[in-house]
PDB file of C-alpha atoms in Angstrom:
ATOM      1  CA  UNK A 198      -4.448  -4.146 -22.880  1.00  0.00           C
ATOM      2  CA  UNK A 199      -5.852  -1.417 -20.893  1.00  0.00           C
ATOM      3  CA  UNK A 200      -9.361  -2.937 -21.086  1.00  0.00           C
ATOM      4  CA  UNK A 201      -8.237  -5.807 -19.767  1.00  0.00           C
ATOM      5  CA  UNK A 202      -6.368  -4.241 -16.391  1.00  0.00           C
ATOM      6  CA  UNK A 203      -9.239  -2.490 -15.898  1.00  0.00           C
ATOM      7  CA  UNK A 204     -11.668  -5.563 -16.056  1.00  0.00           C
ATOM      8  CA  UNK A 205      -9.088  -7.045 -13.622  1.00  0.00           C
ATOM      9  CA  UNK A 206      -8.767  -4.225 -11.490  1.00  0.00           C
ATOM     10  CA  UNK A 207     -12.489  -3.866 -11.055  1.00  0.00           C
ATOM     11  CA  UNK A 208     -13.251  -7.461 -10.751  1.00  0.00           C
ATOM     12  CA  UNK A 209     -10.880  -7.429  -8.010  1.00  0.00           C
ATOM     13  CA  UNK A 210     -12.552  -4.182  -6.305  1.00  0.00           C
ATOM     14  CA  UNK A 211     -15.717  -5.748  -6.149  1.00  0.00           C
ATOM     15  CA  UNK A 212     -14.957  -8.982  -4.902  1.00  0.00           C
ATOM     16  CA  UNK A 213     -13.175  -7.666  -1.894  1.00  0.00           C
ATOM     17  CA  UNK A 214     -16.158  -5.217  -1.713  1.00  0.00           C
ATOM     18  CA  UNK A 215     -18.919  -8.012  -1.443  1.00  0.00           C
ATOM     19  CA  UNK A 216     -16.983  -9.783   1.031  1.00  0.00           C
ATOM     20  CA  UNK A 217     -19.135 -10.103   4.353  1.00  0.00           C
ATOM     21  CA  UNK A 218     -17.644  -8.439   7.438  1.00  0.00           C
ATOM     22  CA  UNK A 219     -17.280 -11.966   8.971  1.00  0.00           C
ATOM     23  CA  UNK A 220     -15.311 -13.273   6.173  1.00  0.00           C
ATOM     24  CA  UNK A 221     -12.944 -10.227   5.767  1.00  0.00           C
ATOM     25  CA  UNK A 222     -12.035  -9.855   9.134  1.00  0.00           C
ATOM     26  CA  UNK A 223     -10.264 -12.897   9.470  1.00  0.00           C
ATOM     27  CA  UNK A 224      -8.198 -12.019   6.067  1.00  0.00           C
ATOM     28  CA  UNK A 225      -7.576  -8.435   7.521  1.00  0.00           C
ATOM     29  CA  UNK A 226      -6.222 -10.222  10.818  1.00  0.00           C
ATOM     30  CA  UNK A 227      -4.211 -12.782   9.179  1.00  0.00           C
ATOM     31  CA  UNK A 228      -2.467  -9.588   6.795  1.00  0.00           C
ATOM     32  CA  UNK A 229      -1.930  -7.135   9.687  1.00  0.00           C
ATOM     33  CA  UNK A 230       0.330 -10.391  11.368  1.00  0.00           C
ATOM     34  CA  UNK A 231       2.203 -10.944   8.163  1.00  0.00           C
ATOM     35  CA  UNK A 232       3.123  -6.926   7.798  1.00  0.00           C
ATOM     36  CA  UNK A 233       3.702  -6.638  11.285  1.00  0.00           C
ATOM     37  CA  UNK A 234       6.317  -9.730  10.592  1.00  0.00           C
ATOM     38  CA  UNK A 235       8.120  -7.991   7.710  1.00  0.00           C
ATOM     39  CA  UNK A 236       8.400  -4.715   9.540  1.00  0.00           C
ATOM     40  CA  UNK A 237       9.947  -6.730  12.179  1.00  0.00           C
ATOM     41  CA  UNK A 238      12.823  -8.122   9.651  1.00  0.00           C
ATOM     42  CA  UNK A 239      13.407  -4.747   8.361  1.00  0.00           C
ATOM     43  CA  UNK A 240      15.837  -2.108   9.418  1.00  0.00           C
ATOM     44  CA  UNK A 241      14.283   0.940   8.586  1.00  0.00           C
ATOM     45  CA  UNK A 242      13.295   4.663  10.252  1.00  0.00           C
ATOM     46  CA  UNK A 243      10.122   5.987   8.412  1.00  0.00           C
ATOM     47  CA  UNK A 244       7.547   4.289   6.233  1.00  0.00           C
ATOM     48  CA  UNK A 245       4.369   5.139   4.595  1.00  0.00           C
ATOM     49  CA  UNK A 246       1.151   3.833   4.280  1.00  0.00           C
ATOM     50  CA  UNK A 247      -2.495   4.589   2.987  1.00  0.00           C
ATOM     51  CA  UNK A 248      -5.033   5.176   5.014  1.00  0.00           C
ATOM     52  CA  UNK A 249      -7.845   1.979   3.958  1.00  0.00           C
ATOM     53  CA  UNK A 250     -10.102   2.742   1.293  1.00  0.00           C
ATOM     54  CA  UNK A 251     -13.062   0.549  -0.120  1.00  0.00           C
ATOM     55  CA  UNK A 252     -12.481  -2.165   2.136  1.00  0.00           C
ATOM     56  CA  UNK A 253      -8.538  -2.244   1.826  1.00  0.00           C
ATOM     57  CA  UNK A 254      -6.902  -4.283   4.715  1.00  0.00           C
ATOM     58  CA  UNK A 255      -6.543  -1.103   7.655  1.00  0.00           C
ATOM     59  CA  UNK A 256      -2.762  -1.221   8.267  1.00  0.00           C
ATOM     60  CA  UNK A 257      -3.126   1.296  10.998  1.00  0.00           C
ATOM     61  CA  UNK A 258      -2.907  -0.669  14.191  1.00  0.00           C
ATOM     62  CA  UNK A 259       0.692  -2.121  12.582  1.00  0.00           C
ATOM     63  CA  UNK A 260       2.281   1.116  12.084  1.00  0.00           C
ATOM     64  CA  UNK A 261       0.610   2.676  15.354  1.00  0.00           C
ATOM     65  CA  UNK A 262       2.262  -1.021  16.895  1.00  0.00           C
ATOM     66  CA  UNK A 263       5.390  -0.293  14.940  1.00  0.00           C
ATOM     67  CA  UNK A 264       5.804   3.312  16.156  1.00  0.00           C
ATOM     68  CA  UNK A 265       5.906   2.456  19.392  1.00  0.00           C
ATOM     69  CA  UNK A 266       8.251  -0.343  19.624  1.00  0.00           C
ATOM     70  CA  UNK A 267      11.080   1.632  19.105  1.00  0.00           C
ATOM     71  CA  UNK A 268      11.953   5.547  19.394  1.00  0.00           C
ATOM     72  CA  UNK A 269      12.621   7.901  16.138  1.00  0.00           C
ATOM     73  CA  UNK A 270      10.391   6.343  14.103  1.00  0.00           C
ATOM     74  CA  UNK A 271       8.068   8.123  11.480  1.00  0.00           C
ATOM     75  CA  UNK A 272       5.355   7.232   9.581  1.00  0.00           C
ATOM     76  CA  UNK A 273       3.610   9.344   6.744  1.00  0.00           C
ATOM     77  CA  UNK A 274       0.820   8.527   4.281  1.00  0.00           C
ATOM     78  CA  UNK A 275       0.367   9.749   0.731  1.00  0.00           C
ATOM     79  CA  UNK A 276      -0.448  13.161  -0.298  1.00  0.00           C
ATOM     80  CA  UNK A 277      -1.709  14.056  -3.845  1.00  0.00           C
ATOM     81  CA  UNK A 278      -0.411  17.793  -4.534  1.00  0.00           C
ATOM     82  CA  UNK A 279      -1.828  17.814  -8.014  1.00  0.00           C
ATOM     83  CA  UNK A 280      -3.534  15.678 -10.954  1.00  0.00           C
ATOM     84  CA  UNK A 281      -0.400  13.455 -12.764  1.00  0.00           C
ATOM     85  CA  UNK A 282       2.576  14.512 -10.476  1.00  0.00           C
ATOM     86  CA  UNK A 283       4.151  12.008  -7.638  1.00  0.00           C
ATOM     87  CA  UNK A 284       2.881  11.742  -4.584  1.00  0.00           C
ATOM     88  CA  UNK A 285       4.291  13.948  -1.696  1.00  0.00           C
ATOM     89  CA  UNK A 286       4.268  11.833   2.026  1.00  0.00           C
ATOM     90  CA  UNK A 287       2.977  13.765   4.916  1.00  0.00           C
ATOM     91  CA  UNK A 288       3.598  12.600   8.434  1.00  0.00           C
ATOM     92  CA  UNK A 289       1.631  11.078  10.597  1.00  0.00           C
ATOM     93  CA  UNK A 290       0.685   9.881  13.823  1.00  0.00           C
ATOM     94  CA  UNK A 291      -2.318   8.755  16.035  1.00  0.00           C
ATOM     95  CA  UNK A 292      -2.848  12.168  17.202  1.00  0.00           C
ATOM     96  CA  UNK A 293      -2.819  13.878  13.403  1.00  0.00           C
ATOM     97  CA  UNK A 294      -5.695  16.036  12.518  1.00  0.00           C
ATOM     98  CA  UNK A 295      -7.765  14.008   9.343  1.00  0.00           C
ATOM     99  CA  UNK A 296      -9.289  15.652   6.465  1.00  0.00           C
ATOM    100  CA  UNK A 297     -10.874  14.106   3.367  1.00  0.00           C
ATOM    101  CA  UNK A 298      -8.766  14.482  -0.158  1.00  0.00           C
ATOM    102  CA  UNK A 299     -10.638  15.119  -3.530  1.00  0.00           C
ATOM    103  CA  UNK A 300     -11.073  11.077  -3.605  1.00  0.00           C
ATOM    104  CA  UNK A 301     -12.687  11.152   0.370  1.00  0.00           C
ATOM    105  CA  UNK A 302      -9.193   9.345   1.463  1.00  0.00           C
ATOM    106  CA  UNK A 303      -8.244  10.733   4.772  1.00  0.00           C
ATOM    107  CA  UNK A 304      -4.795  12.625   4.815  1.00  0.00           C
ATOM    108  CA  UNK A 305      -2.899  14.736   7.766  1.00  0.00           C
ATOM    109  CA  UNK A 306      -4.081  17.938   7.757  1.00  0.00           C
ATOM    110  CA  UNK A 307      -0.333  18.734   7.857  1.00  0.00           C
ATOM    111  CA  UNK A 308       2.868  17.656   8.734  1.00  0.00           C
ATOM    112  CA  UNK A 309       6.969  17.314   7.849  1.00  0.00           C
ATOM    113  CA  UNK A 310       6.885  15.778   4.178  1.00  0.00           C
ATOM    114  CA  UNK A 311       9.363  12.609   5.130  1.00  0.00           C
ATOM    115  CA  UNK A 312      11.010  10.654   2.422  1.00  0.00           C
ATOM    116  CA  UNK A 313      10.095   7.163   3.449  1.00  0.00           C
ATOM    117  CA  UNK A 314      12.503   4.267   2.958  1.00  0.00           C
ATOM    118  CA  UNK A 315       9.824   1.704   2.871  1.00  0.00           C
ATOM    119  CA  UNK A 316       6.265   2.215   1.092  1.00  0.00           C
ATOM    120  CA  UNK A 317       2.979   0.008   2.046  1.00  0.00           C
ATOM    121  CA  UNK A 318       0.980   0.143  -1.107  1.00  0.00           C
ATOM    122  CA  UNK A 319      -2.334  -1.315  -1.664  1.00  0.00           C
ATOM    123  CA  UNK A 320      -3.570  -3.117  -4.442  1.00  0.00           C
ATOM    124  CA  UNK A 321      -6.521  -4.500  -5.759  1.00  0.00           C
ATOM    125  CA  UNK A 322      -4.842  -6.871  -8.498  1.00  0.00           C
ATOM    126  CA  UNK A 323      -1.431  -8.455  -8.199  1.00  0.00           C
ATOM    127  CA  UNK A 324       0.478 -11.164 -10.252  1.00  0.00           C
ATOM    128  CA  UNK A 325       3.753 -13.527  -9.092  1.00  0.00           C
ATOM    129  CA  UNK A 326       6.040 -11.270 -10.607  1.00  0.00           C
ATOM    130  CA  UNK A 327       5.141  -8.260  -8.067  1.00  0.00           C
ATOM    131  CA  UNK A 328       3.221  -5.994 -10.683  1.00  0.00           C
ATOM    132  CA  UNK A 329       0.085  -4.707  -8.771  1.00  0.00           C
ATOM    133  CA  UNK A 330      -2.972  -2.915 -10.030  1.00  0.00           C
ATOM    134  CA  UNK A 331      -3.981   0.023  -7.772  1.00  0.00           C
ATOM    135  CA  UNK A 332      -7.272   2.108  -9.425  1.00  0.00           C
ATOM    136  CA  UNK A 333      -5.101   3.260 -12.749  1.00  0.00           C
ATOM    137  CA  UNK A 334      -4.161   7.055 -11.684  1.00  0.00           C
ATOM    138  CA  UNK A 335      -0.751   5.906 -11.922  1.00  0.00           C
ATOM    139  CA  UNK A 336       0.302   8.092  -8.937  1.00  0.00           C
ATOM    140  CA  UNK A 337       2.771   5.538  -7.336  1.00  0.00           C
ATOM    141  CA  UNK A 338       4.359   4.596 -10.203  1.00  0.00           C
ATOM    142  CA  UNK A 339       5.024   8.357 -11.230  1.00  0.00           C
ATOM    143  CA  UNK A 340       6.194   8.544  -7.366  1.00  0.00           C
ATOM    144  CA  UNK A 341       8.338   5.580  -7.577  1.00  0.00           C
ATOM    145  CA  UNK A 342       9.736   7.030 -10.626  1.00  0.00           C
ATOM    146  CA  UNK A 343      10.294  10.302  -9.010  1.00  0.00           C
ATOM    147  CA  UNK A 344      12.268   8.867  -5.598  1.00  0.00           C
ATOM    148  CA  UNK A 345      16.004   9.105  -4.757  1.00  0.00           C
ATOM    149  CA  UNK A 346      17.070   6.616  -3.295  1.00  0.00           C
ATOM    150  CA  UNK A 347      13.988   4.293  -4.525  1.00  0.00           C
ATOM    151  CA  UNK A 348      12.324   3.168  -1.531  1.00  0.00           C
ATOM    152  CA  UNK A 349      11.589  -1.030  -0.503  1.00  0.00           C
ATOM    153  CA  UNK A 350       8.278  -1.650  -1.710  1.00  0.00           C
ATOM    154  CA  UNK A 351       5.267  -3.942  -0.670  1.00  0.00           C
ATOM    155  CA  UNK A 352       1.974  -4.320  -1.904  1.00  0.00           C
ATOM    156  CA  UNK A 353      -0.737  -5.117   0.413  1.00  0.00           C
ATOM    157  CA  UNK A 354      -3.791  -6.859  -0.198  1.00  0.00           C
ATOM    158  CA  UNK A 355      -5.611  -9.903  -0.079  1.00  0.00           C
ATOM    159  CA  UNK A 356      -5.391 -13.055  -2.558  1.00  0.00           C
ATOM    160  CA  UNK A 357      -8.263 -12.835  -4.199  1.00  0.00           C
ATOM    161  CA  UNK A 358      -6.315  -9.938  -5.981  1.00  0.00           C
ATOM    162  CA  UNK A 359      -4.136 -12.862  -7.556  1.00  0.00           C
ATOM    163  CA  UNK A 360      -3.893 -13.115 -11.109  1.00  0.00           C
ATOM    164  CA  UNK A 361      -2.178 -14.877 -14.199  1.00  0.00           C
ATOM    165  CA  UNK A 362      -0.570 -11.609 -14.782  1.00  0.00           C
ATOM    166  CA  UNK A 363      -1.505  -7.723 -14.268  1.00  0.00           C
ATOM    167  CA  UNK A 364      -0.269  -7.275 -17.926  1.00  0.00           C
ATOM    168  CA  UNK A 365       2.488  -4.619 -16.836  1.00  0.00           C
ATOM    169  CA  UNK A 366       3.154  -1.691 -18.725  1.00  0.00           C
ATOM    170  CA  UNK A 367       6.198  -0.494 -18.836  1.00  0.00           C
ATOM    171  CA  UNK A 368       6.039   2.320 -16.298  1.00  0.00           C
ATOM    172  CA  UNK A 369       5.225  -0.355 -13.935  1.00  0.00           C
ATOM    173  CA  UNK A 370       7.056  -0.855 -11.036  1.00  0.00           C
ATOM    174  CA  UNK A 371       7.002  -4.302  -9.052  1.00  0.00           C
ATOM    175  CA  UNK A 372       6.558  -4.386  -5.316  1.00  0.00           C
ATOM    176  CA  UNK A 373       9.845  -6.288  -3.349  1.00  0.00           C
ATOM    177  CA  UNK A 374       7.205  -8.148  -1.632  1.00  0.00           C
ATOM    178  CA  UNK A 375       3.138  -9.139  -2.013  1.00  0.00           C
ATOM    179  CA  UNK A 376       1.664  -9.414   1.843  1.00  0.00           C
ATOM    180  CA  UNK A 377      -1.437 -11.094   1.513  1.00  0.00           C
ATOM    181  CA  UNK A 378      -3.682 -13.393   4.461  1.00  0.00           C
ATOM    182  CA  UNK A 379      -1.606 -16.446   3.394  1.00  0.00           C
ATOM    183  CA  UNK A 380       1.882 -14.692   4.440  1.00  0.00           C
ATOM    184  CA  UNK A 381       4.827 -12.770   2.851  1.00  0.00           C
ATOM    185  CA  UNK A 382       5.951 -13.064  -0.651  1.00  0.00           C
ATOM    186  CA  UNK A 383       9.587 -11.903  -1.726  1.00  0.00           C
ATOM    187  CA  UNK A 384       9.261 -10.993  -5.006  1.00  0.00           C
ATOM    188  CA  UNK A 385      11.376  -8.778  -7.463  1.00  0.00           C
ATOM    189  CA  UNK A 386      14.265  -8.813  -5.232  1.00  0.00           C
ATOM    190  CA  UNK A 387      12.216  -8.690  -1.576  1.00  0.00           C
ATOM    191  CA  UNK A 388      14.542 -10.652   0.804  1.00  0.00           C
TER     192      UNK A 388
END
């Protein structure tokens, strides 16, 4: 089974990879709109995101967008603190200092560790039922375990990431909702 996620996951990777810049900005466009559209449905205070790695959609003009529609809002993106443990969130803003993690993904160089009630997760593979396939570390799904309260969920990506099925283990955790170019799709109890 694992062979087979990981021939999805890096299928997946390299399509979006070998897209050309003039076909994936389009896609990125049409995803940033979509997420920008769910934000705007939510009622929430602080959210998370990741900073875009190997040619994930950039969510940062949305959240920089979303912080400044309305005051007391927070935004953090992922930390790793250590190998196999959840993932801590750090704040951030437009201003934060950037420094490269042990993977070259930019994090704050600090910041308040928020709790966020809604997570933007990327993913490289994703199937109808809201399982996604990030690069196997696991490190969500160990954070999603960890969380109290559980935060909303929503994997972000683009649909040539859709499969048949992710074949979902059973520490996986489906999103609430997939946000891909062609819109916003509720899934495992997204509203």
């Amino acid at each position: 089974m694992e062979i087979q996620r990981k021939q999805l996951r890096d299928a997946a990777i390299r399509t979006r990879e070998q897209l050309a810049a003039t076909d994936r900005a389009p896609l990125e466009t049409a995803v940033q709109t979509h997420v920008a559209a769910l934000l705007d449905r939510l009622d929430i205070h602080r959210l998370a995101f990741c900073w875009p790695y190997r040619s994930e959609p950039d969510l940062r003009p949305v959240v920089v967008d979303w912080l400044d529609a309305a005051p007391g809002r927070q935004a953090a993106l992922p930390v790793m603190v250590a190998p196999a443990r959840p993932l801590k969130f750090r704040e951030w803003t437009p201003a934060s200092a950037m420094v490269p993690d042990m993977h070259g993904i930019f994090i704050p160089a600090d910041g308040a560790e928020l709790t966020p009630e809604l997570l933007l997760i990327p993913l490289n593979a994703f199937d109808a039922a809201g399982y996604r396939l990030g690069y196997g570390g696991g490190y969500f799904d160990r954070t999603l375990a960890a969380l109290s309260p559980a935060p909303r969920t929503v994997g972000v990506g683009f649909e040539l990431g859709r499969v048949d099925t992710t074949h979902p283990q059973l520490h996986d955790h489906p999103m609430h909702w997939i946000v891909t170019e062609a819109g916003i799709h509720p899934v495992g109890g997204g509203a």
